PDB file of C-alpha atoms in Angstrom:
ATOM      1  CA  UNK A   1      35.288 -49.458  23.393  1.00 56.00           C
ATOM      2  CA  UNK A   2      35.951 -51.561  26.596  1.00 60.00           C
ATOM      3  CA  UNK A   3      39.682 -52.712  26.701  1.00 70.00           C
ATOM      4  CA  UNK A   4      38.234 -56.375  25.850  1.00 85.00           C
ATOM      5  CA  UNK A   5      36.324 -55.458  23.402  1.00 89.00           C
ATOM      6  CA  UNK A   6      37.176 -55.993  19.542  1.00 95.00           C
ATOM      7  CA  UNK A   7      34.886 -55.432  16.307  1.00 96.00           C
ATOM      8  CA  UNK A   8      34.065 -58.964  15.846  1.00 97.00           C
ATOM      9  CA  UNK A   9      33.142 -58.884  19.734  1.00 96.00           C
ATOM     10  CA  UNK A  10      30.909 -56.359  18.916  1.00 97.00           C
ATOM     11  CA  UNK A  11      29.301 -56.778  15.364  1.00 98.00           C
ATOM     12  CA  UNK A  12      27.105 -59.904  16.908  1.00 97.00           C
ATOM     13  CA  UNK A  13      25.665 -57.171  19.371  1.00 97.00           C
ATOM     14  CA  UNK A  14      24.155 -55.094  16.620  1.00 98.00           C
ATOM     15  CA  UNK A  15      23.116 -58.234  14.856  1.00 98.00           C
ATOM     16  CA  UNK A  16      20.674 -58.668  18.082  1.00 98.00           C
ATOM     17  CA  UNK A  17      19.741 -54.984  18.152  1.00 98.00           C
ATOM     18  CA  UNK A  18      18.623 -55.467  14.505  1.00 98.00           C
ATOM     19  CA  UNK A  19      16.691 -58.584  14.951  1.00 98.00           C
ATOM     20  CA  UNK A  20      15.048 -57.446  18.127  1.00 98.00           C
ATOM     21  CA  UNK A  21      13.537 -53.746  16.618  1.00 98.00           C
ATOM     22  CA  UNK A  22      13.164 -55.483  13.521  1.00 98.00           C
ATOM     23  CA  UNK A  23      13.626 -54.727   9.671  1.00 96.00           C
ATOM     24  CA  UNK A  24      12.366 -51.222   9.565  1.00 95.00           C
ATOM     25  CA  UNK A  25      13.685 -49.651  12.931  1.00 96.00           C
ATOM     26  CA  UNK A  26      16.059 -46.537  12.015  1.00 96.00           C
ATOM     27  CA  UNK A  27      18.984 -47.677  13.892  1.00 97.00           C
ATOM     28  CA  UNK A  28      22.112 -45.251  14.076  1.00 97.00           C
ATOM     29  CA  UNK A  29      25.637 -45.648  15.485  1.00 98.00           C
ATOM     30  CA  UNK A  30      27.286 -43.341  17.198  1.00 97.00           C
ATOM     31  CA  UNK A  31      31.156 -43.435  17.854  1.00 96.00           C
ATOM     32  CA  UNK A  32      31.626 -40.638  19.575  1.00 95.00           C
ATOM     33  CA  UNK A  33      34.991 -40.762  17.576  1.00 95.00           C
ATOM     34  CA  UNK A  34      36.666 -43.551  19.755  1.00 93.00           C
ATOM     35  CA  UNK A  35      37.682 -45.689  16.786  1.00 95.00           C
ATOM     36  CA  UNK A  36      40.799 -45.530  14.572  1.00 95.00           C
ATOM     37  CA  UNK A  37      39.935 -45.965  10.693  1.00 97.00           C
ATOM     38  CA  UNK A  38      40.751 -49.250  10.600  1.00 97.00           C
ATOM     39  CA  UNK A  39      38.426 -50.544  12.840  1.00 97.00           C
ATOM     40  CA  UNK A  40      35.760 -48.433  11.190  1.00 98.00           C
ATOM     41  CA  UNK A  41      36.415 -50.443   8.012  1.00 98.00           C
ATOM     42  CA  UNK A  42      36.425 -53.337   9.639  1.00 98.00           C
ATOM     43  CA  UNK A  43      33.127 -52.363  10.855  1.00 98.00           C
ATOM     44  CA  UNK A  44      31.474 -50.936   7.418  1.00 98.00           C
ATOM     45  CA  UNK A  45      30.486 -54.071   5.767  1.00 98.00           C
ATOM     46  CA  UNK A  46      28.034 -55.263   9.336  1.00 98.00           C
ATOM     47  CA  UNK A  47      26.513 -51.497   9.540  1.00 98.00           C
ATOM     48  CA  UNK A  48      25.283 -51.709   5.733  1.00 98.00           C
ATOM     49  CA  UNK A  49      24.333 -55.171   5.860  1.00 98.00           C
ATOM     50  CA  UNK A  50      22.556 -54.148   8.706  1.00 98.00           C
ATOM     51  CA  UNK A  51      20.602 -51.350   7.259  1.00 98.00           C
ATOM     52  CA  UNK A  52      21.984 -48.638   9.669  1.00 98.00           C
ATOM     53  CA  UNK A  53      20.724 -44.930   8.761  1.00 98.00           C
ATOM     54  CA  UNK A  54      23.244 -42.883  10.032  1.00 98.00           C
ATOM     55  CA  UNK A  55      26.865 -43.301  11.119  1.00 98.00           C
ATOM     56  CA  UNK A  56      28.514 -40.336  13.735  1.00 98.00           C
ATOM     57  CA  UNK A  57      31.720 -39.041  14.021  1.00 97.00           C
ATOM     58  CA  UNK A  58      33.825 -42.308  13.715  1.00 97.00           C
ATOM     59  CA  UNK A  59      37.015 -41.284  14.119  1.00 96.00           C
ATOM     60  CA  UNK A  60      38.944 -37.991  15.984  1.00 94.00           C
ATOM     61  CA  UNK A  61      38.275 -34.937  13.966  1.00 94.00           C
ATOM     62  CA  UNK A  62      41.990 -33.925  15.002  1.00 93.00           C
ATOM     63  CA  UNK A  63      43.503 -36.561  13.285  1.00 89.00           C
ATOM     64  CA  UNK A  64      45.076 -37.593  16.868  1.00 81.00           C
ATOM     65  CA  UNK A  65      45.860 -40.884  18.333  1.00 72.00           C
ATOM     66  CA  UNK A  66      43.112 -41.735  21.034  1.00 68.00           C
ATOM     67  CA  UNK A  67      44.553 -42.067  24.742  1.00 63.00           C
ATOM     68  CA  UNK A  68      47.628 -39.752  23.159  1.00 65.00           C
ATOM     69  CA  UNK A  69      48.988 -37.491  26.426  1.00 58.00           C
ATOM     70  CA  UNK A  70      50.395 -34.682  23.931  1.00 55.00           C
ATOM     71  CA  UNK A  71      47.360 -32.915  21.893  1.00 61.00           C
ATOM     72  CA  UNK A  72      47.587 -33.267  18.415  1.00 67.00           C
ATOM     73  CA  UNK A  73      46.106 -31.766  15.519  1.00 81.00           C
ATOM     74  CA  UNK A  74      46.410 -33.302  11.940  1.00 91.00           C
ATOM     75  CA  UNK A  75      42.437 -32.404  10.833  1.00 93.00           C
ATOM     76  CA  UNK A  76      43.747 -32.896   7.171  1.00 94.00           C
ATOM     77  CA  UNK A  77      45.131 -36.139   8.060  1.00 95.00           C
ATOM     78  CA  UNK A  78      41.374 -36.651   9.942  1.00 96.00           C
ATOM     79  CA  UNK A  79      38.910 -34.883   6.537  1.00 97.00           C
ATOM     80  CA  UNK A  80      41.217 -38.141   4.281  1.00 97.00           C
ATOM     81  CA  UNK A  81      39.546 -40.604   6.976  1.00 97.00           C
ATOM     82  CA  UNK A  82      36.231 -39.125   7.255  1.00 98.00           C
ATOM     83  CA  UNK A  83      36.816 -39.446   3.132  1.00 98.00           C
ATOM     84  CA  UNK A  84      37.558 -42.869   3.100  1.00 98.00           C
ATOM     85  CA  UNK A  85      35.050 -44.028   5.708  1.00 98.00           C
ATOM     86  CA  UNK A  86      32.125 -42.355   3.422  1.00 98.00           C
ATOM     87  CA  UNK A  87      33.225 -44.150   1.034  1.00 98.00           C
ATOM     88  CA  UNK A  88      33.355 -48.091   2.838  1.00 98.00           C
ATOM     89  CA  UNK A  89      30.094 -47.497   4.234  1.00 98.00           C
ATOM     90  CA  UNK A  90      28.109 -45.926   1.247  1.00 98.00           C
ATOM     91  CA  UNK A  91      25.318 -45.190   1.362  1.00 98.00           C
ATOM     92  CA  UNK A  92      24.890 -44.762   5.674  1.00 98.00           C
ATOM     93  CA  UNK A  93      25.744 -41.494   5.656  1.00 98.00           C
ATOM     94  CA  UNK A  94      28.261 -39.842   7.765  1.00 98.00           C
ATOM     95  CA  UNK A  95      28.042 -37.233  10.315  1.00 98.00           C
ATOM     96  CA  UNK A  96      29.929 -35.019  12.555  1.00 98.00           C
ATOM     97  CA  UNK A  97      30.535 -31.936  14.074  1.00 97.00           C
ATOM     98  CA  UNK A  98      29.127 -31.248  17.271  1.00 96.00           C
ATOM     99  CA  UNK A  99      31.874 -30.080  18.831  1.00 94.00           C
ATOM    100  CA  UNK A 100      32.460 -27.456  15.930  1.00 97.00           C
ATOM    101  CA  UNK A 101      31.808 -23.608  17.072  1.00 96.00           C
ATOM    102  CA  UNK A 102      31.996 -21.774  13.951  1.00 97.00           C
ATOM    103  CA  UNK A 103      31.053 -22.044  10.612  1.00 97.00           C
ATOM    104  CA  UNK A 104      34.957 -21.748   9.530  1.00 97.00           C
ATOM    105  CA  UNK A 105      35.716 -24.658  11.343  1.00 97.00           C
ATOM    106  CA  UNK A 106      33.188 -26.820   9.224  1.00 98.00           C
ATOM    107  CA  UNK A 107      34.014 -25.033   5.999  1.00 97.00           C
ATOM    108  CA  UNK A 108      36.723 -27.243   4.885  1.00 97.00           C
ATOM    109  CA  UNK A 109      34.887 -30.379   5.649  1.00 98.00           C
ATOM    110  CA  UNK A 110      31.685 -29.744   3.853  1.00 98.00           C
ATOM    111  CA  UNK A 111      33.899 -28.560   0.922  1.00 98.00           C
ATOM    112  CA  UNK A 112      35.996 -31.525   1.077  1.00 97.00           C
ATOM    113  CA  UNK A 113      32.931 -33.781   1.311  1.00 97.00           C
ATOM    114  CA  UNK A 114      34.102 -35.271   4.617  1.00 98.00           C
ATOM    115  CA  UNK A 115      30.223 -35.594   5.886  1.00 98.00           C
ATOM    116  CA  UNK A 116      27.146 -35.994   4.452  1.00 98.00           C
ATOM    117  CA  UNK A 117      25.342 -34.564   7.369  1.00 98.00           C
ATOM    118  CA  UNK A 118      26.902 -31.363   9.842  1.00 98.00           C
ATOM    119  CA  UNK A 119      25.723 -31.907  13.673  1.00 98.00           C
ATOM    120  CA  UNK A 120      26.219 -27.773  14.670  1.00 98.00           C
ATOM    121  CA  UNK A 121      24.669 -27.297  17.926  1.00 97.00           C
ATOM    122  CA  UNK A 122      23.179 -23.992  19.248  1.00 96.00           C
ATOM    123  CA  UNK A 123      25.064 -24.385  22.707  1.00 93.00           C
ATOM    124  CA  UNK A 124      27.886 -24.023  20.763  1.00 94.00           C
ATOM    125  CA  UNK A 125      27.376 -22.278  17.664  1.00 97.00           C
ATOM    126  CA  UNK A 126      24.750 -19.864  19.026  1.00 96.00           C
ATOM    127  CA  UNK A 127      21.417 -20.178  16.711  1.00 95.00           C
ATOM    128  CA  UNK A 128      22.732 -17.345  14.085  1.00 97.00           C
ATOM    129  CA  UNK A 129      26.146 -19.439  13.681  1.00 98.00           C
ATOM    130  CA  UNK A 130      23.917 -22.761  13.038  1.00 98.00           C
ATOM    131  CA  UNK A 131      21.830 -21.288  10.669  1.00 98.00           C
ATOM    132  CA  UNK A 132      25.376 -19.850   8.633  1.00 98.00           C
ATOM    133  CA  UNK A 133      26.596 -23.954   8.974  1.00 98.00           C
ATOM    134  CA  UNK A 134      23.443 -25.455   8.183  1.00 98.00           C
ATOM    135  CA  UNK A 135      23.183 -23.192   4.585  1.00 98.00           C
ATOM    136  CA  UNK A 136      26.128 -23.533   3.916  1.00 98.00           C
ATOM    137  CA  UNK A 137      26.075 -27.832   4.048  1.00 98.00           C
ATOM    138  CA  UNK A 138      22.565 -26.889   2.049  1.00 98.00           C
ATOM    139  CA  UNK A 139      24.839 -25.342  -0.629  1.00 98.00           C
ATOM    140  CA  UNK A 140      26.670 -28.370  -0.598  1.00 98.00           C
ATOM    141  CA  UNK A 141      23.631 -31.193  -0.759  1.00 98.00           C
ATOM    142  CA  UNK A 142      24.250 -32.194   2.883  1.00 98.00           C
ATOM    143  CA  UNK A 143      22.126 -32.542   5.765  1.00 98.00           C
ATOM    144  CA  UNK A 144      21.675 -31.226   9.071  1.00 98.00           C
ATOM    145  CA  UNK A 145      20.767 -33.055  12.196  1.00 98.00           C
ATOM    146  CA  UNK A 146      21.723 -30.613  15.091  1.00 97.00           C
ATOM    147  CA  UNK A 147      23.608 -32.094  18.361  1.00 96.00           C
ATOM    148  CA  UNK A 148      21.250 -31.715  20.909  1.00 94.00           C
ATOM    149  CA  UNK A 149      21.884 -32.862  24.075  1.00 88.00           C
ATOM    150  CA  UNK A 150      21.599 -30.481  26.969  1.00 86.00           C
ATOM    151  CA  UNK A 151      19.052 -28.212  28.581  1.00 89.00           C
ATOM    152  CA  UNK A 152      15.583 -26.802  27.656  1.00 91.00           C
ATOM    153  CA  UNK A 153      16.788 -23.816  26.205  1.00 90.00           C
ATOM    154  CA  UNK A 154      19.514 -25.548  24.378  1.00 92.00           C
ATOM    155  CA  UNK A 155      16.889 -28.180  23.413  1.00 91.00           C
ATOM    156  CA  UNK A 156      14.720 -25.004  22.267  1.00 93.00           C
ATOM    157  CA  UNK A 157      17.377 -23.212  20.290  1.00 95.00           C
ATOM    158  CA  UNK A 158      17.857 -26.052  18.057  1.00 96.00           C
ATOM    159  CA  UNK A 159      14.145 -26.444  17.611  1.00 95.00           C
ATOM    160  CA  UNK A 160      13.862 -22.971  15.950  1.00 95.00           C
ATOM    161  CA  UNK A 161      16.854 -24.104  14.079  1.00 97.00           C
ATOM    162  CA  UNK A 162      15.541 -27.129  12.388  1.00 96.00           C
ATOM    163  CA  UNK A 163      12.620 -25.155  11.805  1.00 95.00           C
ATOM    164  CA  UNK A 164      14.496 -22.186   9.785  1.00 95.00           C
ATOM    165  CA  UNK A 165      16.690 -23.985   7.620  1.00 98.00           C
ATOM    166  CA  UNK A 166      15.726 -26.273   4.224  1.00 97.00           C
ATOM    167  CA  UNK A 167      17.781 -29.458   4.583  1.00 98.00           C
ATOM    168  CA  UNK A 168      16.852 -30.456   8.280  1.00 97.00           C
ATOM    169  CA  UNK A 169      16.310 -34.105   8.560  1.00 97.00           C
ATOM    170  CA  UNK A 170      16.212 -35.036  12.229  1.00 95.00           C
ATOM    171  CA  UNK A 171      16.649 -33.445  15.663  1.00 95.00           C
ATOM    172  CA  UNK A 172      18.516 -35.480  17.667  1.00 92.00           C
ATOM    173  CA  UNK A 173      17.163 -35.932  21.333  1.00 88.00           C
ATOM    174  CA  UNK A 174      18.617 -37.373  24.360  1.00 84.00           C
ATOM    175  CA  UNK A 175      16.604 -38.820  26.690  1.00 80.00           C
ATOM    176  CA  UNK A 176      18.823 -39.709  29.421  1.00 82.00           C
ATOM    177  CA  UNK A 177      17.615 -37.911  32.748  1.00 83.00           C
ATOM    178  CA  UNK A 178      18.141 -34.193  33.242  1.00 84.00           C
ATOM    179  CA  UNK A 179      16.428 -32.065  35.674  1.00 84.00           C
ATOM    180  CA  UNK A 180      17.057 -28.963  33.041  1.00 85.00           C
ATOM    181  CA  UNK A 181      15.318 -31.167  30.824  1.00 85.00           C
ATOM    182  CA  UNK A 182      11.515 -30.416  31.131  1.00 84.00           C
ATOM    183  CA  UNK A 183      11.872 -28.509  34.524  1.00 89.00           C
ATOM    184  CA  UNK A 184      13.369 -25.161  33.389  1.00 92.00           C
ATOM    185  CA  UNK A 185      10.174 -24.046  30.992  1.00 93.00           C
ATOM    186  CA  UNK A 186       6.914 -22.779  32.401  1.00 92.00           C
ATOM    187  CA  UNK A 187       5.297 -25.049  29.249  1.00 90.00           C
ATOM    188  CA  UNK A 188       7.595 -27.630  29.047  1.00 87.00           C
ATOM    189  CA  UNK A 189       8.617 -28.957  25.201  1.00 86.00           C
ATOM    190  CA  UNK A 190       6.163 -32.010  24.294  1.00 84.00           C
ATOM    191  CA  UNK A 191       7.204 -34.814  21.878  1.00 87.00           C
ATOM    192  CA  UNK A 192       4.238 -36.430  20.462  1.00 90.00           C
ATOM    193  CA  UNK A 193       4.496 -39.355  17.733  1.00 91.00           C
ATOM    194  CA  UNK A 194       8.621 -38.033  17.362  1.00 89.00           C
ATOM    195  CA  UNK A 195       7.356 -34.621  16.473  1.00 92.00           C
ATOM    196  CA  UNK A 196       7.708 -31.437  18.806  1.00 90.00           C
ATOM    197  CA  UNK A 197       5.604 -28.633  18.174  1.00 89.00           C
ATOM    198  CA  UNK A 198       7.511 -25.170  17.464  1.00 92.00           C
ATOM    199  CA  UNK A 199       6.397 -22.196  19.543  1.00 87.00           C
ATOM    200  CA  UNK A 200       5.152 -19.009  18.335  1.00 85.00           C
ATOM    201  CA  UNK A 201       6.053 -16.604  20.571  1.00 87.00           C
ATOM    202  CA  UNK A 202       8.863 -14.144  20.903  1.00 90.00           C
ATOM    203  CA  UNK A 203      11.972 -15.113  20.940  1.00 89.00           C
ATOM    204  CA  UNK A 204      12.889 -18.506  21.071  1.00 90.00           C
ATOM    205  CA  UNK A 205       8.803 -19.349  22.088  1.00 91.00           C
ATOM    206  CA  UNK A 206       9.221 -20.346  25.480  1.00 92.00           C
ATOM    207  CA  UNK A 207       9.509 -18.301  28.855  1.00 93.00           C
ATOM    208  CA  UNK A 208      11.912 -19.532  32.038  1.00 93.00           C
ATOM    209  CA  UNK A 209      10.054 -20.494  35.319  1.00 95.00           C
ATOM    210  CA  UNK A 210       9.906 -17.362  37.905  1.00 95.00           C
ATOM    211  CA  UNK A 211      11.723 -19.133  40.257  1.00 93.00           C
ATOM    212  CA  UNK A 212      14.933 -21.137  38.414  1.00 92.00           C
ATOM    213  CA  UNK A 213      17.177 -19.541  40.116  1.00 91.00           C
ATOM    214  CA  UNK A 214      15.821 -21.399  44.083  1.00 92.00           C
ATOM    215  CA  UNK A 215      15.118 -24.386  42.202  1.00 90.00           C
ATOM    216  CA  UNK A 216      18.358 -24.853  40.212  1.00 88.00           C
ATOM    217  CA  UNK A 217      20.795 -22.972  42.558  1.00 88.00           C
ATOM    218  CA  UNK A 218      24.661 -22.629  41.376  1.00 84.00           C
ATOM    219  CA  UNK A 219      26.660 -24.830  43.287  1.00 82.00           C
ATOM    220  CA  UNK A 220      30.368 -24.161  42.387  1.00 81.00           C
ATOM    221  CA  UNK A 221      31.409 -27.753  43.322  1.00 80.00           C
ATOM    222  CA  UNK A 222      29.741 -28.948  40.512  1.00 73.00           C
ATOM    223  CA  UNK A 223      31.125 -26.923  37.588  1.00 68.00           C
ATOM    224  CA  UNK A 224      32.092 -29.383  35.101  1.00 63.00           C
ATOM    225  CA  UNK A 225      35.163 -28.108  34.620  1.00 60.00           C
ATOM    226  CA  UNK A 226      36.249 -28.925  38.271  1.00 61.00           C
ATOM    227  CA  UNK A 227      34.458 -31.875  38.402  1.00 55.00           C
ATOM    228  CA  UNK A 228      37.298 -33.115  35.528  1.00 56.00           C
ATOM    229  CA  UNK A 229      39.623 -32.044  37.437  1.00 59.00           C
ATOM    230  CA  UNK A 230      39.101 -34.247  40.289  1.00 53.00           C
TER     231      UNK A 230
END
């Protein structure tokens, strides 16, 4: 949230969102866990009025205070809000871990029923690792909408994921520019009518353009990690 901005501020802004798509538009909201649980809760009652589908990652999964200089890590303290939240905004369900690498790290949260849908992604799980998180959630009557929001291959990966597991429900798919993003496959990954086809071939389907390397060159100034830095 903006420094100005409050809940009330903010809860006539979805109000337009809903009237504009109208009664039957899927909307979700996505926190990106930069709310504390109380303003969740304050928030609850507008998103089911509302008719919102899907709720993601509220709150800090580390159970730490946002803007705090010192890292903390209280993820008990965090699976009790995640708890609580499911519970104020029943039935949106609630969603989370894209930032999770392992199916260890999500074990206590599926098993504590802190979502109702795991977000594993196969940048950061790997596509064997998703497929151990996604069966596991399965186990559990949960859902899996993979994090996907990154490159072709990335994009890919999760594909063949949603395709190999039984409680997919969504792919999530951003759309924001991204030369990687349609430029890195020599048949580039079509959406038609919110479907994308999966491919048959070997491997994850798809095969990288012969010349990637001249057309995405590494450029060390841009590492992400350095670009924080600065």
């Amino acid at each position: 949230f903006e420094k100005n901005m409050t809940i009330a501020k903010y809860i006539p802004f979805l109000r337009g969102l809903r009237e504009t798509v109208g009664p039957d538009f899927g909307l979700m909201q996505e926190l990106n866990m930069r709310l504390n649980l109380e303003q969740v809760l304050e928030l609850a009652p507008a998103l089911k009025e509302l008719n919102f589908i899907m709720l993601e990652e509220p709150v800090n999964r580390w159970g730490r205070v946002r803007g705090q200089k010192i890292p903390g890590n209280n993820i008990p303290k965090a699976i009790e809000e995640y708890r609580k939240i499911r519970e104020a905004v029943a039935p949106i369900p609630v969603s989370g871990g894209e930032t999770m690498t392992t199916r260890f790290e999500f074990q206590d949260w599926i098993d504590r029923d802190a979502y109702d849908i795991v977000q594993p992604d196969c940048d950061t799980t790997g596509l064997t690792e998703g497929w151990y998180i996604a069966q596991h959630a399965h186990l559990h009557g949960k859902r899996c909408v993979p994090h996907n929001w990154h490159d072709d291959l990335t994009w890919m990966s999760n594909i063949q994921l949603v395709a190999a597991i039984p409680n997919r429900w969504i792919l999530e798919s951003d759309r924001h520019y991204n030369p990687f993003r349609g430029g890195l496959l020599k048949q580039p990954i079509e959406v038609k009518n919110g479907f994308a086809e999966v491919p048959r071939g070997p491997g994850l389907g798809v095969e990288i353009i012969d010349d990637a390397d001249k057309k995405f060159p590494y450029d060390p100034n841009k590492h992400w990690l350095k670009m924080r830095k600065s």
